[in-house]
XYZ file of C-alpha atoms in Angstrom:
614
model
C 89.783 106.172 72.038
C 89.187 102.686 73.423
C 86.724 99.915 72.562
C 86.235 97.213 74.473
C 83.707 94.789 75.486
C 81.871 96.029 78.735
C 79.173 95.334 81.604
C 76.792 98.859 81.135
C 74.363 99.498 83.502
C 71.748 102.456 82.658
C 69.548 104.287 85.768
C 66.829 106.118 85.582
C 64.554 107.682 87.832
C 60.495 107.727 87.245
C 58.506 110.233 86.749
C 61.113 113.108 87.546
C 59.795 115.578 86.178
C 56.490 115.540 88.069
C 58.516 115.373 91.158
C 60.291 117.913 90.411
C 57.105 120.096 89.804
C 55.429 118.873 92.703
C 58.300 119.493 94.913
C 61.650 121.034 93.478
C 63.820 121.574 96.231
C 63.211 118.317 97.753
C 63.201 116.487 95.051
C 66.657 117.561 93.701
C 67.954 117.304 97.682
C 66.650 113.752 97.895
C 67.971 112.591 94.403
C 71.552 114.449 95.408
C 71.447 112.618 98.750
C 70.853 109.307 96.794
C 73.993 109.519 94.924
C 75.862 110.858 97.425
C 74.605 108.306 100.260
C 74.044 104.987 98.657
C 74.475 105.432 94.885
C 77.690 106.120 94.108
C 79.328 103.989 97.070
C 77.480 100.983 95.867
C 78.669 101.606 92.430
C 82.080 101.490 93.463
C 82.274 98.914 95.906
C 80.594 96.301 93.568
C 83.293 97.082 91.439
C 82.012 100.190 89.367
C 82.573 103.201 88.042
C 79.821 105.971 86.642
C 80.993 106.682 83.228
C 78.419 109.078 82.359
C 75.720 111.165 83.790
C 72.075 111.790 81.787
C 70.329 114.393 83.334
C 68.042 112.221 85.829
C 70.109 108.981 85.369
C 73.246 107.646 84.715
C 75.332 104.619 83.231
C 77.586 102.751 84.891
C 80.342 100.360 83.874
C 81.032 97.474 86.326
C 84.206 94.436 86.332
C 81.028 91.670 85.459
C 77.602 91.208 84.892
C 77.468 89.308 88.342
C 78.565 92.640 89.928
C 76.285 94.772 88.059
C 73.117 93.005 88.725
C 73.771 92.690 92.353
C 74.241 96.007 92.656
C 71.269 96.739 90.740
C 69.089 94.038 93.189
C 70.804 95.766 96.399
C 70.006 99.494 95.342
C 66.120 98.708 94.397
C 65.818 96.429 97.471
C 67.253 100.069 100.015
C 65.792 102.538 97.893
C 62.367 100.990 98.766
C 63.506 100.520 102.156
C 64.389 104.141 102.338
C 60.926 105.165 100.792
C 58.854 103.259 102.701
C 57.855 106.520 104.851
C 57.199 108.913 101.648
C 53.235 109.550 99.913
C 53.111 107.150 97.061
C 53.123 109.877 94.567
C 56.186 111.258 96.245
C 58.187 108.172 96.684
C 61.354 108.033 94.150
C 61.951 104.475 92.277
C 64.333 103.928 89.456
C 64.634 101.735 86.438
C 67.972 99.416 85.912
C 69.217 97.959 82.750
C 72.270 95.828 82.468
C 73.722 94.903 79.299
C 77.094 93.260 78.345
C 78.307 94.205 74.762
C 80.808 96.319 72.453
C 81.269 99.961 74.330
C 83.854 103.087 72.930
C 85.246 105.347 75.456
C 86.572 108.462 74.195
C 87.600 111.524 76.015
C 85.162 111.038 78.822
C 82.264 109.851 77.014
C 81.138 106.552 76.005
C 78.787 105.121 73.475
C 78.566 102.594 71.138
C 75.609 99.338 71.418
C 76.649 98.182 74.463
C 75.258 101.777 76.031
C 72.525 101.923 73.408
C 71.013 98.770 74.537
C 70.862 99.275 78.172
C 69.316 103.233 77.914
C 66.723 101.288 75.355
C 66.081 98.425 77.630
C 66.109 100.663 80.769
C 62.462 102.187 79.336
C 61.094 98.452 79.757
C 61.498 98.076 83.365
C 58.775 98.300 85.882
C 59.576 101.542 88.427
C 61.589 99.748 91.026
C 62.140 96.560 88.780
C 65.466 95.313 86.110
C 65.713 94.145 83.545
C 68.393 92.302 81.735
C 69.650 91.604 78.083
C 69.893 88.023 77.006
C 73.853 88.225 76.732
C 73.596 89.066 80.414
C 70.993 85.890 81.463
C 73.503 83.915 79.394
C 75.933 84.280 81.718
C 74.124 84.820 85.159
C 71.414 82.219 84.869
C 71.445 80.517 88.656
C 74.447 82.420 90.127
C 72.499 85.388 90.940
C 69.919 84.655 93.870
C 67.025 86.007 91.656
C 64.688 84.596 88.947
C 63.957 86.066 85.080
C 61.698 86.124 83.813
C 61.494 86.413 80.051
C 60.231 89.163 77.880
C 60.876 88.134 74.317
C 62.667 89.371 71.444
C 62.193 93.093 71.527
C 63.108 95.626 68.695
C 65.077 98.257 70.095
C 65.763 101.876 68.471
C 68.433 102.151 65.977
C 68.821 98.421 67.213
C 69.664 96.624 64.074
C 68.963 92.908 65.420
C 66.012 92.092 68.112
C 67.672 91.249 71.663
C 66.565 89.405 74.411
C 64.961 90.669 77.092
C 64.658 89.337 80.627
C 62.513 90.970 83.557
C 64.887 90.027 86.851
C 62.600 89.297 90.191
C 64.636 89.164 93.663
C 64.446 85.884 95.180
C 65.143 82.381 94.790
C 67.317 81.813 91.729
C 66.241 79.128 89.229
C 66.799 75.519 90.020
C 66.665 76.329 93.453
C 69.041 78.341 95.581
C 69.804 79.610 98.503
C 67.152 82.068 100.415
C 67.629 85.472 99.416
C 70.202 87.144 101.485
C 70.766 91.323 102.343
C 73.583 91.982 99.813
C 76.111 93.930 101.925
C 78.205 97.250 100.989
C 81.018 95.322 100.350
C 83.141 95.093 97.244
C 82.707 91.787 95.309
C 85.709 89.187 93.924
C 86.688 90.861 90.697
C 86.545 87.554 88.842
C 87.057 88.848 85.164
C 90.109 90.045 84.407
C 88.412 92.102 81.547
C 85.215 92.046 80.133
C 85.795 90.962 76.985
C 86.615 87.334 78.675
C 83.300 87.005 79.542
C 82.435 86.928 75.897
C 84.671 83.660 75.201
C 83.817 81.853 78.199
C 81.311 80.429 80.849
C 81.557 82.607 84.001
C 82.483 79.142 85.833
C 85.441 78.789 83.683
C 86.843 81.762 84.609
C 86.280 80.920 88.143
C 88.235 78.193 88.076
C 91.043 79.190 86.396
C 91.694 82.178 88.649
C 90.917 79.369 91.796
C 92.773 76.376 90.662
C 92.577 74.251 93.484
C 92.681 75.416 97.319
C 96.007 77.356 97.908
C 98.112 77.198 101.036
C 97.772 81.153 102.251
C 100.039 80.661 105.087
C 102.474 77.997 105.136
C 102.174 74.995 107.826
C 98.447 76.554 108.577
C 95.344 75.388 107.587
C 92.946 78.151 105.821
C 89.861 78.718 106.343
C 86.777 80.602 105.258
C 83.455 81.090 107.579
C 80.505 81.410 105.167
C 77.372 83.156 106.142
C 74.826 81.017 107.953
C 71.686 81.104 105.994
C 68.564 82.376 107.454
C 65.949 79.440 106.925
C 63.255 81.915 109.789
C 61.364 82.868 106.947
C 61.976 86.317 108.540
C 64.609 88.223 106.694
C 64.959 90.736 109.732
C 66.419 88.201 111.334
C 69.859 88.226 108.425
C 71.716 89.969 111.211
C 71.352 87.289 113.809
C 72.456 84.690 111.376
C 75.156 86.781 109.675
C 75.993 88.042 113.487
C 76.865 84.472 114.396
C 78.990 83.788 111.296
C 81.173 86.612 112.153
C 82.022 86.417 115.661
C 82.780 82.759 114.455
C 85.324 84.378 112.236
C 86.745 86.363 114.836
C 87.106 83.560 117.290
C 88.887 81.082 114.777
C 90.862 83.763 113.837
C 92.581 84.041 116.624
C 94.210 80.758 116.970
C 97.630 81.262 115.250
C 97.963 77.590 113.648
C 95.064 79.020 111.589
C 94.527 81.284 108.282
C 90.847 82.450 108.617
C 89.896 84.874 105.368
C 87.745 87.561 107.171
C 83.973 88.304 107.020
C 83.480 90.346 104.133
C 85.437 88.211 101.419
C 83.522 85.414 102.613
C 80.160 87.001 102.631
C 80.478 88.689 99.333
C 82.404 85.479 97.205
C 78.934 83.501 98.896
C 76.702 85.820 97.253
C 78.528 85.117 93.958
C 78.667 81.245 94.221
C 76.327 79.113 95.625
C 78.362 76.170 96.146
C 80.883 76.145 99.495
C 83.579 74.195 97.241
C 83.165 76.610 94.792
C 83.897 79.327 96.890
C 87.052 77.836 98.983
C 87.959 77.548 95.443
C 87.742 81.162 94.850
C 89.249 82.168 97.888
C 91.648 79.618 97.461
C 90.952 78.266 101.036
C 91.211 74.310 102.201
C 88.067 74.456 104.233
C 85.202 76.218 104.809
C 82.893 76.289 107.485
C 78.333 76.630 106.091
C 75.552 76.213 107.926
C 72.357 77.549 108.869
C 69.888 79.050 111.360
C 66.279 78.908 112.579
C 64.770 81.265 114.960
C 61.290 81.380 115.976
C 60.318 83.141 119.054
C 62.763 81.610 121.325
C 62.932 78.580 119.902
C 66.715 78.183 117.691
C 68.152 75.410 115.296
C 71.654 76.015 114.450
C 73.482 73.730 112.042
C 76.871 74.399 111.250
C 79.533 72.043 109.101
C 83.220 71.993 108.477
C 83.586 71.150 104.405
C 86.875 69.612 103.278
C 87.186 71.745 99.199
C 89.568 69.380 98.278
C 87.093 66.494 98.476
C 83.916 68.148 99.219
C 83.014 65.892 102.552
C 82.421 67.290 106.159
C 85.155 67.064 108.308
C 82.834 67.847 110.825
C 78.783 68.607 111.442
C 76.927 69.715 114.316
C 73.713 70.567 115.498
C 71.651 72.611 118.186
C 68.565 72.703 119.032
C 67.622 75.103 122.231
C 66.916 78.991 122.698
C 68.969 81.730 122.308
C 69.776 82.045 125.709
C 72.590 78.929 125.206
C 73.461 80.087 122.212
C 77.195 81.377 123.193
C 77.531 78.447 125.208
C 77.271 76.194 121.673
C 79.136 78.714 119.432
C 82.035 78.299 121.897
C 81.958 74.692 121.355
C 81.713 75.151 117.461
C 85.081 77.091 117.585
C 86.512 74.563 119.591
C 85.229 71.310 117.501
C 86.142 72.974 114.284
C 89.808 73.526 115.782
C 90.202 70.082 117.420
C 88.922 68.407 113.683
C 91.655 70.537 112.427
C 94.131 68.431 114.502
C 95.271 71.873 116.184
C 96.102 70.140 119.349
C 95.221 72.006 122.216
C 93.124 74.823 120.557
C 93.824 77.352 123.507
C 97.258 77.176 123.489
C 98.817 80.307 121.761
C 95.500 81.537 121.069
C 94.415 85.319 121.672
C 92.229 86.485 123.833
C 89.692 89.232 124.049
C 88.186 90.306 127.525
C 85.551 92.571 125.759
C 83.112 90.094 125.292
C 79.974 89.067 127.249
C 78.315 85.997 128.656
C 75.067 87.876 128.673
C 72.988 86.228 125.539
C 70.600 89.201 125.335
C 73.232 91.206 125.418
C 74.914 89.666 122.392
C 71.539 89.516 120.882
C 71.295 93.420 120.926
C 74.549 93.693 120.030
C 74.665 91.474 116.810
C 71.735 93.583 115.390
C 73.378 96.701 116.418
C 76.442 95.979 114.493
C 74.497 94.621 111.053
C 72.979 98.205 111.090
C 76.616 99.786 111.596
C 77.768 97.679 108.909
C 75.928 99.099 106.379
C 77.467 102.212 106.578
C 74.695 104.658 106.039
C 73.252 107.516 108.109
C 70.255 105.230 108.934
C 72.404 102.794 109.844
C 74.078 104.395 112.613
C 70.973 105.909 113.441
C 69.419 102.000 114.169
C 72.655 101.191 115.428
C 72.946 103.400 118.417
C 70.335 102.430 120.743
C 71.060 98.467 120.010
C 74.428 99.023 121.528
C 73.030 101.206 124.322
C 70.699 98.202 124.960
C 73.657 95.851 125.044
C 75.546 97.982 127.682
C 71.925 97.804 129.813
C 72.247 94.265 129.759
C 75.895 94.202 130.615
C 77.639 97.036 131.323
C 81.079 95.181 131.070
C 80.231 94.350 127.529
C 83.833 95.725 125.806
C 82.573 95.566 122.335
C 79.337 96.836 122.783
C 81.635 100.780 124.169
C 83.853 99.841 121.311
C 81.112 99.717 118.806
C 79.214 103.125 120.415
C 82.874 104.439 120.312
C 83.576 103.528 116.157
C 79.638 104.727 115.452
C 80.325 108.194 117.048
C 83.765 108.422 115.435
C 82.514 107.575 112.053
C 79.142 110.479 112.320
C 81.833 112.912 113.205
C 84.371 112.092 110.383
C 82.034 112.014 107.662
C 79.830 115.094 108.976
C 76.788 112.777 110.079
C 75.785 115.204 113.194
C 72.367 115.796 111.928
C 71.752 112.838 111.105
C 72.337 112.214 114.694
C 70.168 114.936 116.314
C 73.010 117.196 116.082
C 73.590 120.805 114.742
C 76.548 121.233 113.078
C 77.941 123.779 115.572
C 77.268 120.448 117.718
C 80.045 118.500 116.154
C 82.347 118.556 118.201
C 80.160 116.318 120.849
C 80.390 113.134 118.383
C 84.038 113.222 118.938
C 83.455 113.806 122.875
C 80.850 110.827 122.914
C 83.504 108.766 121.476
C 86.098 109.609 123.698
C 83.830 108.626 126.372
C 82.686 105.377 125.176
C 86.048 104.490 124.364
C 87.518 105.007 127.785
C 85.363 102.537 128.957
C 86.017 100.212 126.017
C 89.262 99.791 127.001
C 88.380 98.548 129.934
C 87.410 95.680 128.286
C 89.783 96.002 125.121
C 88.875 94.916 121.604
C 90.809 94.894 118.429
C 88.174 97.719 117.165
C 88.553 99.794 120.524
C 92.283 100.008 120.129
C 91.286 100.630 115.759
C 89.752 103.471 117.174
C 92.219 104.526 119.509
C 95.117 104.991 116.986
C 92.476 106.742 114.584
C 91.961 109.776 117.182
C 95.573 109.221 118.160
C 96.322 110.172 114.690
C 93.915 113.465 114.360
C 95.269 114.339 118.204
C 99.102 114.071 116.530
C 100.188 111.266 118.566
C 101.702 109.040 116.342
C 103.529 107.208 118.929
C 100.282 106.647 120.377
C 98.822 105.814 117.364
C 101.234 103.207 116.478
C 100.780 101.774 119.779
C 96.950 101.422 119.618
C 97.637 99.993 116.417
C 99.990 97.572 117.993
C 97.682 96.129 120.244
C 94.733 96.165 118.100
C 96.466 93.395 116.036
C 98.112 91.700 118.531
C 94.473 91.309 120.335
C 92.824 90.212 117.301
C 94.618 89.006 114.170
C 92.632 87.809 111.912
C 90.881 91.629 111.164
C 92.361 93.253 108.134
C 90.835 96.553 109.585
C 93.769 96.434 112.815
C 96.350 95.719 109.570
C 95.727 98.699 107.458
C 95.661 100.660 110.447
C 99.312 99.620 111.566
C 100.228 100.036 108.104
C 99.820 103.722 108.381
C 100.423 104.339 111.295
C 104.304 102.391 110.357
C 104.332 104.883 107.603
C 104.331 107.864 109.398
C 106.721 106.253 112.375
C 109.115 106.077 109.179
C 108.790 102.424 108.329
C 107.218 102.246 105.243
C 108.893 98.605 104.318
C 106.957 97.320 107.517
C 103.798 99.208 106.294
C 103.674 97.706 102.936
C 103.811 94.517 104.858
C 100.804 95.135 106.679
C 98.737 96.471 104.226
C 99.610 93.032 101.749
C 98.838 91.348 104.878
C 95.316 92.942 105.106
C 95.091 92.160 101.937
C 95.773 88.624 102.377
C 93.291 88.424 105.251
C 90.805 90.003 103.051
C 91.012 89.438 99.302
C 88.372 91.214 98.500
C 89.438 93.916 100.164
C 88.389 97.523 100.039
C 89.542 100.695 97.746
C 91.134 102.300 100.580
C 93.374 98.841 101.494
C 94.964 100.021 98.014
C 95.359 103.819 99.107
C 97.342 102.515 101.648
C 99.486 100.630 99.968
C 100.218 103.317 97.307
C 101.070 105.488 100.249
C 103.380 102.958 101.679
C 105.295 102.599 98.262
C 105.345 106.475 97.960
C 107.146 106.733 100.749
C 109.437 104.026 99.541
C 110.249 106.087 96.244
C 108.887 103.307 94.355
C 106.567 106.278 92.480
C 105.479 104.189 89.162
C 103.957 101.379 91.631
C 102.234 104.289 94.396
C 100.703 105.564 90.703
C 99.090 102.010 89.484
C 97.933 101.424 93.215
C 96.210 105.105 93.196
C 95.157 104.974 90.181
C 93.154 101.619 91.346
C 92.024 103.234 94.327
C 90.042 106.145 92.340
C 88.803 103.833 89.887
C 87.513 101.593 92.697
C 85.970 104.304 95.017
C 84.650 107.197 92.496
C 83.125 109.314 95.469
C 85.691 109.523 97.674
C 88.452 110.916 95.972
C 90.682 113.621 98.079
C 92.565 111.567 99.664
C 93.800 109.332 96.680
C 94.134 112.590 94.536
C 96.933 114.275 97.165
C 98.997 111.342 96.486
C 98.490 110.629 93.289
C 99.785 114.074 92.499
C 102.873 113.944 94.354
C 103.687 110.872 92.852
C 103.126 112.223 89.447
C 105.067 115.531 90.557
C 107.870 113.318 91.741
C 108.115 111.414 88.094
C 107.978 114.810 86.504
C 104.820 113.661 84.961
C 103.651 117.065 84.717
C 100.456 116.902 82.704
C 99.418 113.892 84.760
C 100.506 115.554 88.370
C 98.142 119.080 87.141
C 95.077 116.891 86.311
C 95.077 114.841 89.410
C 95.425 118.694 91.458
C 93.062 120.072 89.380
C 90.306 117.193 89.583
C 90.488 117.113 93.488
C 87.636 119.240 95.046
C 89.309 118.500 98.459
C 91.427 121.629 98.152
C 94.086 122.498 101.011
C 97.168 124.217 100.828
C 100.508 121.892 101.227
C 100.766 123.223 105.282
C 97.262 122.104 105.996
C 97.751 118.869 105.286
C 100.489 118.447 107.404
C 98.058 119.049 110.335
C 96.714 115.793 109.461
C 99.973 113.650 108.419
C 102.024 113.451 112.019
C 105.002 112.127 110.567
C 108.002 110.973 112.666
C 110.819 112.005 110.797
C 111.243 115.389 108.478
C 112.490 114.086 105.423
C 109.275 111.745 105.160
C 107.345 114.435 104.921
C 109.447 116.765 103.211
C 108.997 113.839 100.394
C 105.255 114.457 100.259
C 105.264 118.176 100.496
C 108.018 118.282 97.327
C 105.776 116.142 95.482
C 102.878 118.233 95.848
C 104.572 121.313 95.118
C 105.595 120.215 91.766
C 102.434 118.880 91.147
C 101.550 122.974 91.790
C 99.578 122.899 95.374
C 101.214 126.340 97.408
């Protein structure tokens, strides 16, 4: 048994049961492809976990209150999305509570008032709507983009004292904020250490102490952090054009090696969570950061874009442009080049990278930046959407590198996760996702990107080439070093070659790059430290990684057993075999592991033999 102070959220969905008797089948399909789609990855990559299910609903326990409601404003704001095309009396909506109080957790369940509260508060919500218990608005207040209002007191069942009740509106949070921005499906700074802390202190507080002032990430570099350009349109269809810009901003900088640039999604998400740019450097412990914002009307554009010092909180730099999109590359060019020059990084081409898979075509970059934000998202809609951008790109300019790249990573990605109907394919059909991206990436390579070679050592790997594979991986970093994706990449794909020491590097390297990094940036390092022998670490780094990513599972689970099985930790190594639903015999997963060398291998298979796999 263990109590602890906790961040609960409680979902519900409305009117269920009339669903269910107006449609049965489809209604337990849609709700299934809910969790499986969109629930349960947001839950764990804003820091979550589903603790228990309750029939129709669930409840959730997330790092901090800031993580819960955000994932609670991002799952009402794409369920809607989603249900736009459904009857009204057919469309599914969901109530969200969030509460932050005392919770037990014993032998898989949970309970206690912290749960209470939520499930009772959860009946007050409006379908589609949260609501939020005054502990919670104690501690959010203006660093959520969103307004409460409030409810009262309200007397809750078996509630012994009223609590505070606050109804949560997306939009402008109070005092004035920045315009609501898409939340992203990336996971957010854990900023709490434990729950409980939030109790004692002021959310602020405990950003600064884990801040402190800006750190210097790589020594004799400055480092650098490229916020998301806010979208003052009016329009929020146009978030990818604005968010677009930011990152191929990120991608340029980054390749100048006198500079440490954190990558997109760190810098995205620790923006949604603080407001103010020094505030943020401060959490990503970064001297500088680079805000701004965009306008676009028709064809009329206003970029402004700044270079903040976080030590003092001045520009370094400011600029402005005022044209059509057609010039647009023409000024973010000269952006990357100002910002490097106020940096006093004399001669800001020398040393620096370059890419050949880009295009001078505007339109073309157009299509392609609104491609991408739909391939970001990582849903079967999105790659749907995304498709037909990129295809437009490659009409425009059918040079454009990243645009084949892109087509090539969408393709790759339907097949891998099974996504072939929701590409117009049958199953039996499969196999022409992976023949699609073969194609595309021939062609990317051409015109190589760091995500065309990414791509390249991920078929490499299911082809068995792991020479190849560490090759593409190579090149992907070399072309583009600032992405944490290329890192991880060459972090397995040094594992398998038999140089685990180097692979550890990477993956802390990724890490570094991205400090906000994803669950499967810690599989790979527990991998890396199996093969190292260091067992108790690969354990605490897989042991993350499920907590982190509840849905996808398998792959953490074969590792976590071995390690177990390798410790002798036989209890432990039984329940991590028996709670993977992955199930493969030790030989088939060698199909999918190329290593180099025998007894790297032969490490693996032993520890999943004692764990009990045949």
């Amino acid at each position: 048994m263990e109590r602890r102070i906790a961040a609960i959220l409680a979902a519900d969905m409305v009117g269920f049961s009339r669903l269910v008797e107006a449609d049965e089948i489809g209604t337990l399909e849609r709700q299934k492809a809910y969790r499986h789609d969109l629930i349960d990855p947001l839950i764990g990559q804003f820091q979550g976990q589903v603790v228990k299910l309750t029939g129709d609903g669930l409840i959730a326990e997330f790092s901090s209150v800031v993580a819960a409601v955000q994932f609670a404003l991002t799952l009402q704001r794409q369920v809607t999305a989603r249900e736009q095309g459904q009857p009204e009396d057919r469309r599914i909506r969901y109530r969200l509570a969030v509460n932050l109080g005392d919770v037990i957790f014993d032998e898989g369940d949970v309970y206690g008032d912290g749960v209470n509260i939520a499930a009772r508060m959860e009946e007050m919500a409006e379908p589609g709507g949260i609501v939020v218990s005054g502990t919670v608005f104690d501690l959010l207040k203006s660093n959520v983009d969103a307004h409460y209002e409030p409810l009262g007191e309200k007397r809750l069942k078996n509630i012994a004292t009223p609590v505070r009740v606050y109804r949560v509106v997306p939009g402008l949070a109070q005092g004035g904020a920045r315009p609501e921005k898409a939340r992203r499906r990336w996971p957010l700074l854990a900023v709490f250490c434990g729950a409980a802390t939030a109790m004692a202190i002021s959310l602020w507080v405990i950003y600064a102490a884990l801040a402190g002032k800006p750190a210097d990430l790589a020594p004799g570099k400055p480092s650098l952090a490229v916020l998301p350009l806010d979208n003052l349109s009016g329009d929020p269809s146009q978030d990818w054009f604005a968010d677009g810009l930011s990152e191929d901003l990120t991608t340029d900088l980054s390749r100048h090696p006198g500079l440490f640039v954190i990558a997109r999604n760190s810098a995205f998400a620790s923006a949604e969570t603080a407001r103010d740019p020094v505030e943020v450097a401060r959490m990503l412990k970064v001297a500088y950061v680079i805000e701004g914002s965009v306008r676009r009307v028709g064809e009329t554009l206003r970029i402004n874009v700044q270079l903040v010092d976080a030590g003092t909180g001045g520009h370094v730099w400011a600029e402005r442009y005022d044209g059509t999109p057609e010039d647009v590359l023409a000024f973010m060019d000269g952006v990357s080049d100002a910002v490097l020059g106020a940096l006093d990084l004399a001669d800001p081409q020398n040393g620096k990278t370059v890419s050949t898979g880009e295009t001078g075509n505007a339109r073309a970059f157009d299509a392609f930046l609104e491609g991408w934000g739909h391939y970001k998202q990582s849903t079967p809609t999105g790659l749907q959407a995304a498709i037909p951008l990129f295809e437009r790109a490659l009409e425009l300019d059918p040079d454009y590198g990243r645009a084949h790249a892109a087509l090539a990573a969408t393709y790759f990605a339907a097949w891998e996760r099974f996504r072939a109907a929701d590409l117009g394919y049958d199953m039996e059909q499969r196999r022409a996702l992976m023949v699609l991206s073969e194609r595309y990436l021939e062609k990317a390579l051409l015109h190589p990107t760091g995500l065309a070679h990414q791509v390249a050592a991920q078929i490499h790997r299911l082809n068995g080439r792991q020479k190849d594979m560490l090759r593409s991986a190579q090149a992907a970093v070399a072309l583009e070093p600032g992405d944490p994706e290329g890192h991880a990449v060459l972090s397995f794909a040094l594992v398998l070659d038999g140089r685990a020491a180097e692979g550890l590097e990477a993956i802390e390297t990724a890490m570094a790059i991205e400090p906000l990094y994803p669950p499967n940036y810690l599989l790979a390092k527990g991998i890396a430290l199996f093969q190292l022998g260091r067992y108790e670490e690969a354990v605490e780094a897989l042991e993350r990684t499920r907590a982190r990513d509840p849905v996808n599972q398998g792959g953490p689970l074969y590792w976590l057993a071995a390690a177990y099985g390798q410790l002798d930790r036989q209890d432990e190594a039984n329940a991590a075999r028996v709670a993977n639903r992955t199930r493969t015999t030790v030989d088939g997963l060698k199909l999918y592991l190329p290593f180099r060398r025998a007894e790297d291998w032969n490490r693996l298979a032993e520890g999943l033999r004692k764990a009990g796999y045949q």
